[in-house]
Amino acid sequence: MVATVGLSVMISGTIAIPSNTAYAYSSSKASSVIATGKRYMGVPYKFGATAGQTRNFDCSSFTQYVYAKYGVNLPRTSQAQSHAGTYVSKSNLKPGDLVFFYSPIHHVGIYIGNGNMLHTYGAGGVKISNMNNSFWKSKYKTARRVL
């Protein structure tokens, strides 16, 4: 008999977490999500990009694609994603949290620490932006923890 309690199984690069495992925030999983997202730096932005492909992204197709690699199934739109997981205050953000902008919400990024987010928006495609600059700071709305 092989004991598998507490083990994760690697399947095609995705960590399979047993359904009976209680899940709490994981900084290692957050680091993996961020590293995966950074692999797409510079991929062009396209509003309404087709979900599941990587030739271009809009903000929510990007977060949906990256988190899916780690077993987190997010809805397709930033508005719908803003209801996933649990609320987290701006002062308690951790890397891997989703950050949302505008009212009504129509932009999402991945918080990566030190006031920065990984996202795709306009020229330059997938990039890192500081959420504390005057542009993003004034548009910040909420955040959710999905890891």
XYZ file of N, CA and C in Angstrom:
441
model
N 0.843 -1.184 0.000
C 0.000 0.000 0.000
C 0.881 1.236 0.000
N 0.534 2.224 -0.786
C 1.282 3.464 -0.867
C 0.469 4.562 -0.199
N 1.069 5.264 0.748
C 0.381 6.377 1.416
C 0.522 7.625 0.566
N -0.604 8.277 0.282
C -0.561 9.481 -0.557
C -1.081 10.714 0.154
N -1.301 10.626 1.431
C -1.816 11.778 2.171
C -0.799 12.911 2.130
N -1.257 14.096 1.746
C -0.384 15.267 1.725
C 0.474 15.382 0.481
N 0.341 14.470 -0.463
C 1.132 14.538 -1.681
C 0.318 15.162 -2.802
N 1.001 15.827 -3.679
C 0.370 16.338 -4.888
C 0.923 15.544 -6.047
N 0.147 15.377 -7.078
C 0.558 14.627 -8.243
C 0.732 15.607 -9.392
N 1.843 15.499 -10.127
C 2.093 16.381 -11.255
C 1.503 15.729 -12.502
N 0.558 16.415 -13.150
C -0.074 15.919 -14.357
C 0.063 16.987 -15.420
N 0.858 16.719 -16.440
C 1.062 17.665 -17.538
C 1.393 19.073 -17.043
N 2.236 19.169 -16.022
C 2.667 20.471 -15.544
C 1.681 21.147 -14.614
N 0.561 20.511 -14.311
C -0.436 21.086 -13.421
C -0.458 20.295 -12.129
N -0.483 20.970 -11.018
C -0.549 20.286 -9.736
C -1.989 19.895 -9.482
N -2.205 18.602 -9.300
C -3.553 18.111 -8.992
C -3.687 18.078 -7.474
N -4.643 18.811 -6.949
C -4.856 18.859 -5.506
C -6.072 18.002 -5.193
N -5.911 17.012 -4.314
C -7.055 16.165 -3.976
C -8.235 17.010 -3.507
N -9.442 16.589 -3.868
C -10.632 17.363 -3.545
C -10.888 17.455 -2.046
N -10.317 16.541 -1.257
C -10.551 16.581 0.180
C -9.482 17.377 0.922
N -8.622 18.085 0.182
C -7.558 18.875 0.788
C -8.055 20.284 1.073
N -7.917 20.731 2.313
C -8.258 22.118 2.646
C -7.233 23.009 1.966
N -7.678 24.080 1.318
C -6.751 24.917 0.569
C -6.610 26.281 1.205
N -5.404 26.658 1.500
C -5.101 27.971 2.070
C -4.106 28.661 1.146
N -3.945 29.972 1.316
C -3.009 30.740 0.492
C -1.656 30.056 0.452
N -1.092 29.958 -0.726
C 0.208 29.329 -0.902
C 1.133 30.296 -1.633
N 2.191 30.730 -0.943
C 3.125 31.650 -1.595
C 3.872 30.940 -2.724
N 4.088 29.630 -2.616
C 4.779 28.923 -3.693
C 3.883 28.823 -4.921
N 2.593 28.620 -4.717
C 1.674 28.586 -5.852
C 1.567 29.973 -6.474
N 1.534 31.013 -5.634
C 1.500 32.387 -6.137
C 2.743 32.674 -6.974
N 3.900 32.239 -6.496
C 5.154 32.445 -7.246
C 5.084 31.753 -8.599
N 4.492 30.570 -8.634
C 4.366 29.840 -9.896
C 3.418 30.554 -10.850
N 2.288 31.037 -10.332
C 1.331 31.783 -11.162
C 2.020 33.010 -11.763
N 2.742 33.747 -10.949
C 3.419 34.962 -11.408
C 4.496 34.625 -12.442
N 5.281 33.592 -12.181
C 6.324 33.194 -13.136
C 5.708 32.797 -14.475
N 4.610 32.082 -14.434
C 3.925 31.705 -15.674
C 3.423 32.947 -16.397
N 2.792 33.862 -15.670
C 2.304 35.093 -16.282
C 3.418 35.898 -16.933
N 4.570 35.951 -16.276
C 5.700 36.724 -16.812
C 6.231 36.139 -18.113
N 6.006 34.857 -18.356
C 6.444 34.250 -19.620
C 5.726 34.863 -20.814
N 4.611 35.540 -20.561
C 3.829 36.129 -21.643
C 4.043 37.633 -21.773
N 5.067 38.164 -21.100
C 5.383 39.592 -21.199
C 5.511 39.979 -22.682
N 4.833 41.060 -23.042
C 4.904 41.552 -24.411
C 3.871 40.965 -25.357
N 3.176 39.895 -24.954
C 2.123 39.349 -25.821
C 1.066 40.438 -25.988
N 0.652 40.706 -27.221
C -0.240 41.835 -27.489
C -1.582 41.776 -26.762
N -2.096 42.973 -26.460
C -3.438 43.148 -25.907
C -4.436 43.165 -27.056
N -5.563 42.472 -26.874
C -6.662 42.555 -27.832
C -7.958 42.423 -27.056
N -8.759 43.471 -27.063
C -10.048 43.425 -26.382
C -10.873 42.281 -26.952
N -11.464 41.488 -26.066
C -12.293 40.371 -26.504
C -11.496 39.186 -27.012
N -10.228 39.097 -26.638
C -9.375 37.990 -27.087
C -10.051 36.652 -26.790
N -9.834 35.697 -27.663
C -10.411 34.372 -27.493
C -9.780 33.680 -26.295
N -10.610 33.167 -25.416
C -10.121 32.465 -24.222
C -9.344 31.213 -24.622
N -8.308 30.915 -23.843
C -7.568 29.668 -24.012
C -6.438 29.693 -25.016
N -6.229 30.790 -25.694
C -5.108 30.886 -26.648
C -4.119 31.935 -26.149
N -2.909 31.961 -26.723
C -1.850 32.825 -26.194
C -1.265 33.793 -27.222
N -1.870 33.953 -28.385
C -1.303 34.899 -29.367
C -1.626 36.344 -28.988
N -2.694 36.540 -28.200
C -3.055 37.845 -27.651
C -3.968 37.592 -26.454
N -4.096 38.591 -25.617
C -4.942 38.493 -24.425
C -5.671 39.802 -24.196
N -6.836 39.733 -23.576
C -7.347 40.909 -22.885
C -7.109 40.618 -21.408
N -7.416 41.567 -20.541
C -7.023 41.409 -19.143
C -7.574 40.144 -18.502
N -8.847 39.861 -18.738
C -9.460 38.710 -18.069
C -9.134 37.385 -18.741
N -8.899 37.371 -20.038
C -8.474 36.111 -20.668
C -7.067 35.758 -20.192
N -6.250 36.780 -19.920
C -4.898 36.554 -19.396
C -4.960 35.927 -18.002
N -5.710 36.525 -17.089
C -5.783 35.968 -15.734
C -6.442 34.590 -15.764
N -7.486 34.436 -16.553
C -8.162 33.143 -16.654
C -7.180 32.065 -17.139
N -6.394 32.369 -18.157
C -5.451 31.411 -18.727
C -4.357 31.031 -17.722
N -3.759 32.039 -17.095
C -2.646 31.790 -16.182
C -3.097 30.989 -14.956
N -4.184 31.382 -14.336
C -4.654 30.682 -13.139
C -5.133 29.272 -13.463
N -5.687 29.059 -14.648
C -6.144 27.714 -15.038
C -4.994 26.718 -15.045
N -3.783 27.195 -15.339
C -2.603 26.321 -15.328
C -2.369 25.725 -13.944
N -2.949 26.340 -12.922
C -2.750 25.895 -11.538
C -4.065 25.458 -10.894
N -5.011 25.064 -11.736
C -6.254 24.494 -11.244
C -7.272 25.482 -10.712
N -7.076 26.785 -10.965
C -8.031 27.795 -10.512
C -8.867 28.212 -11.722
N -10.129 27.855 -11.707
C -11.022 28.164 -12.825
C -11.736 29.479 -12.566
N -11.363 30.492 -13.329
C -11.956 31.825 -13.198
C -12.981 32.050 -14.302
N -14.011 32.850 -14.019
C -14.949 33.237 -15.084
C -14.219 34.032 -16.172
N -14.886 34.286 -17.281
C -14.241 34.920 -18.437
C -14.071 36.428 -18.307
N -14.929 37.133 -17.613
C -14.833 38.595 -17.581
C -14.254 39.099 -16.263
N -13.657 40.284 -16.300
C -13.116 40.870 -15.067
C -14.228 41.128 -14.059
N -15.393 41.556 -14.522
C -16.519 41.790 -13.616
C -16.887 40.502 -12.885
N -16.993 39.400 -13.607
C -17.327 38.115 -12.984
C -16.183 37.620 -12.090
N -14.937 37.833 -12.515
C -13.791 37.423 -11.699
C -13.756 38.174 -10.377
N -14.319 39.377 -10.348
C -14.290 40.185 -9.124
C -15.165 39.601 -8.016
N -15.876 38.526 -8.317
C -16.699 37.838 -7.318
C -16.099 36.484 -6.933
N -14.998 36.082 -7.567
C -14.355 34.795 -7.268
C -13.548 34.908 -5.973
N -13.301 33.791 -5.347
C -12.453 33.780 -4.154
C -13.035 34.587 -3.016
N -12.141 35.191 -2.248
C -12.565 35.978 -1.088
C -11.994 37.387 -1.172
N -12.733 38.336 -0.610
C -12.306 39.726 -0.584
C -11.005 39.864 0.215
N -10.125 40.747 -0.259
C -8.919 41.108 0.486
C -8.741 42.627 0.370
N -8.428 43.263 1.488
C -8.233 44.714 1.467
C -6.912 45.050 0.776
N -6.824 46.265 0.282
C -5.609 46.704 -0.402
C -4.396 46.620 0.523
N -4.595 46.893 1.793
C -3.485 46.849 2.750
C -3.026 45.425 3.074
N -3.809 44.430 2.687
C -3.461 43.029 2.956
C -3.178 42.228 1.699
N -2.895 42.912 0.594
C -2.603 42.206 -0.655
C -1.377 41.320 -0.506
N -1.457 40.150 -1.138
C -0.326 39.226 -1.226
C -0.110 38.896 -2.691
N 1.137 38.582 -3.075
C 1.369 38.175 -4.459
C 0.411 37.047 -4.860
N -0.124 37.176 -6.063
C -1.074 36.201 -6.576
C -2.521 36.626 -6.430
N -2.794 37.668 -5.643
C -4.162 38.174 -5.522
C -4.564 38.862 -6.830
N -5.847 38.799 -7.139
C -6.371 39.520 -8.292
C -6.729 40.933 -7.855
N -6.351 41.914 -8.640
C -6.669 43.314 -8.348
C -7.546 43.858 -9.474
N -8.559 44.653 -9.079
C -9.572 45.113 -10.022
C -9.654 46.634 -10.039
N -10.020 47.155 -11.207
C -10.014 48.591 -11.440
C -11.272 49.058 -12.151
N -11.574 50.336 -11.963
C -12.695 51.063 -12.556
C -14.003 50.720 -11.863
N -14.971 51.596 -12.075
C -16.316 51.388 -11.569
C -17.280 51.755 -12.692
N -18.017 50.810 -13.247
C -18.009 49.405 -12.880
C -16.683 48.732 -13.255
N -16.396 47.639 -12.585
C -15.133 46.921 -12.804
C -15.044 46.461 -14.256
N -13.914 46.803 -14.895
C -13.643 46.287 -16.236
C -12.146 46.151 -16.504
N -11.368 45.936 -15.443
C -9.950 45.610 -15.620
C -9.480 44.774 -14.438
N -8.604 43.787 -14.718
C -8.057 42.911 -13.690
C -6.577 42.681 -13.961
N -5.823 42.558 -12.881
C -4.406 42.228 -12.964
C -4.042 41.279 -11.837
N -2.804 40.815 -11.860
C -2.276 39.912 -10.835
C -1.307 40.707 -9.973
N -1.602 40.813 -8.696
C -0.697 41.523 -7.790
C 0.581 40.700 -7.641
N 1.750 41.348 -7.815
C 3.024 40.619 -7.732
C 3.902 41.102 -6.585
N 3.406 42.047 -5.796
C 4.158 42.549 -4.652
C 4.728 43.933 -4.896
N 5.094 44.599 -3.806
C 5.706 45.935 -3.868
C 4.901 46.943 -4.671
N 3.575 46.826 -4.613
C 2.718 47.772 -5.311
C 2.612 47.555 -6.806
N 3.117 46.440 -7.298
C 3.120 46.174 -8.738
C 2.125 45.092 -9.126
N 1.638 45.187 -10.362
C 0.746 44.166 -10.906
C 1.210 43.753 -12.292
N 0.912 42.522 -12.631
C 1.147 41.955 -13.952
C -0.216 41.932 -14.634
N -0.294 42.528 -15.813
C -1.582 42.637 -16.501
C -1.353 42.945 -17.960
N -2.424 43.016 -18.715
C -2.328 43.466 -20.093
C -3.332 44.589 -20.302
N -2.836 45.636 -20.932
C -3.643 46.842 -21.089
C -3.013 47.683 -22.183
N -3.709 47.852 -23.281
C -3.253 48.749 -24.336
C -1.904 48.409 -24.939
N -1.183 49.448 -25.349
C 0.114 49.279 -26.008
C 1.086 48.535 -25.100
N 1.856 47.663 -25.680
C 2.857 46.919 -24.916
C 2.375 45.564 -24.452
N 1.059 45.331 -24.511
C 0.533 44.025 -24.132
C 0.793 43.683 -22.677
N 1.121 42.419 -22.404
C 1.351 41.963 -21.029
C 2.571 42.684 -20.475
N 2.392 43.303 -19.308
C 3.454 44.119 -18.714
C 3.257 44.219 -17.211
N 4.226 44.839 -16.564
C 4.149 45.124 -15.138
C 3.918 46.624 -14.983
N 2.952 46.972 -14.135
C 2.665 48.380 -13.851
C 2.606 48.584 -12.344
N 2.964 49.797 -11.929
C 2.880 50.133 -10.513
C 1.473 50.638 -10.210
N 0.820 49.988 -9.256
C -0.548 50.362 -8.897
C -0.612 51.664 -8.115
N 0.525 52.150 -7.665
C 0.544 53.388 -6.886
C 0.789 54.630 -7.729
N 0.991 54.450 -9.050
C 1.123 55.653 -9.867
C -0.235 56.327 -9.944
N -0.270 57.567 -10.314
C -1.508 58.344 -10.242
C -2.624 57.739 -11.094
N -2.269 57.153 -12.236
C -3.294 56.583 -13.112
C -3.994 55.409 -12.442
N -3.249 54.381 -12.044
C -3.861 53.171 -11.486
C -4.393 53.389 -10.067
N -3.719 54.193 -9.295
C -4.164 54.431 -7.913
C -5.586 54.994 -7.890
N -5.875 55.900 -8.800
C -7.195 56.536 -8.821
C -8.289 55.603 -9.342
N -7.909 54.504 -9.985
C -8.887 53.595 -10.580
C -9.048 52.285 -9.810
N -8.241 52.080 -8.764
C -8.312 50.851 -7.974
C -9.703 50.693 -7.358
N -10.241 49.465 -7.413
C -11.577 49.215 -6.874
C -11.579 48.181 -5.751
N -10.997 46.993 -5.981
C -11.049 45.919 -4.984
C -10.033 44.837 -5.338
N -9.961 43.817 -4.500
C -9.082 42.675 -4.754
C -9.721 41.401 -4.220
N -9.311 40.280 -4.814
C -9.830 38.974 -4.414
C -8.670 37.987 -4.306
N -8.751 37.119 -3.337
C -7.760 36.048 -3.169
C -8.365 34.756 -3.674
N -7.718 34.185 -4.682
C -8.208 32.942 -5.287
C -7.230 31.787 -5.094
N -6.097 32.062 -4.493
C -5.101 31.017 -4.220
C -5.159 30.600 -2.767
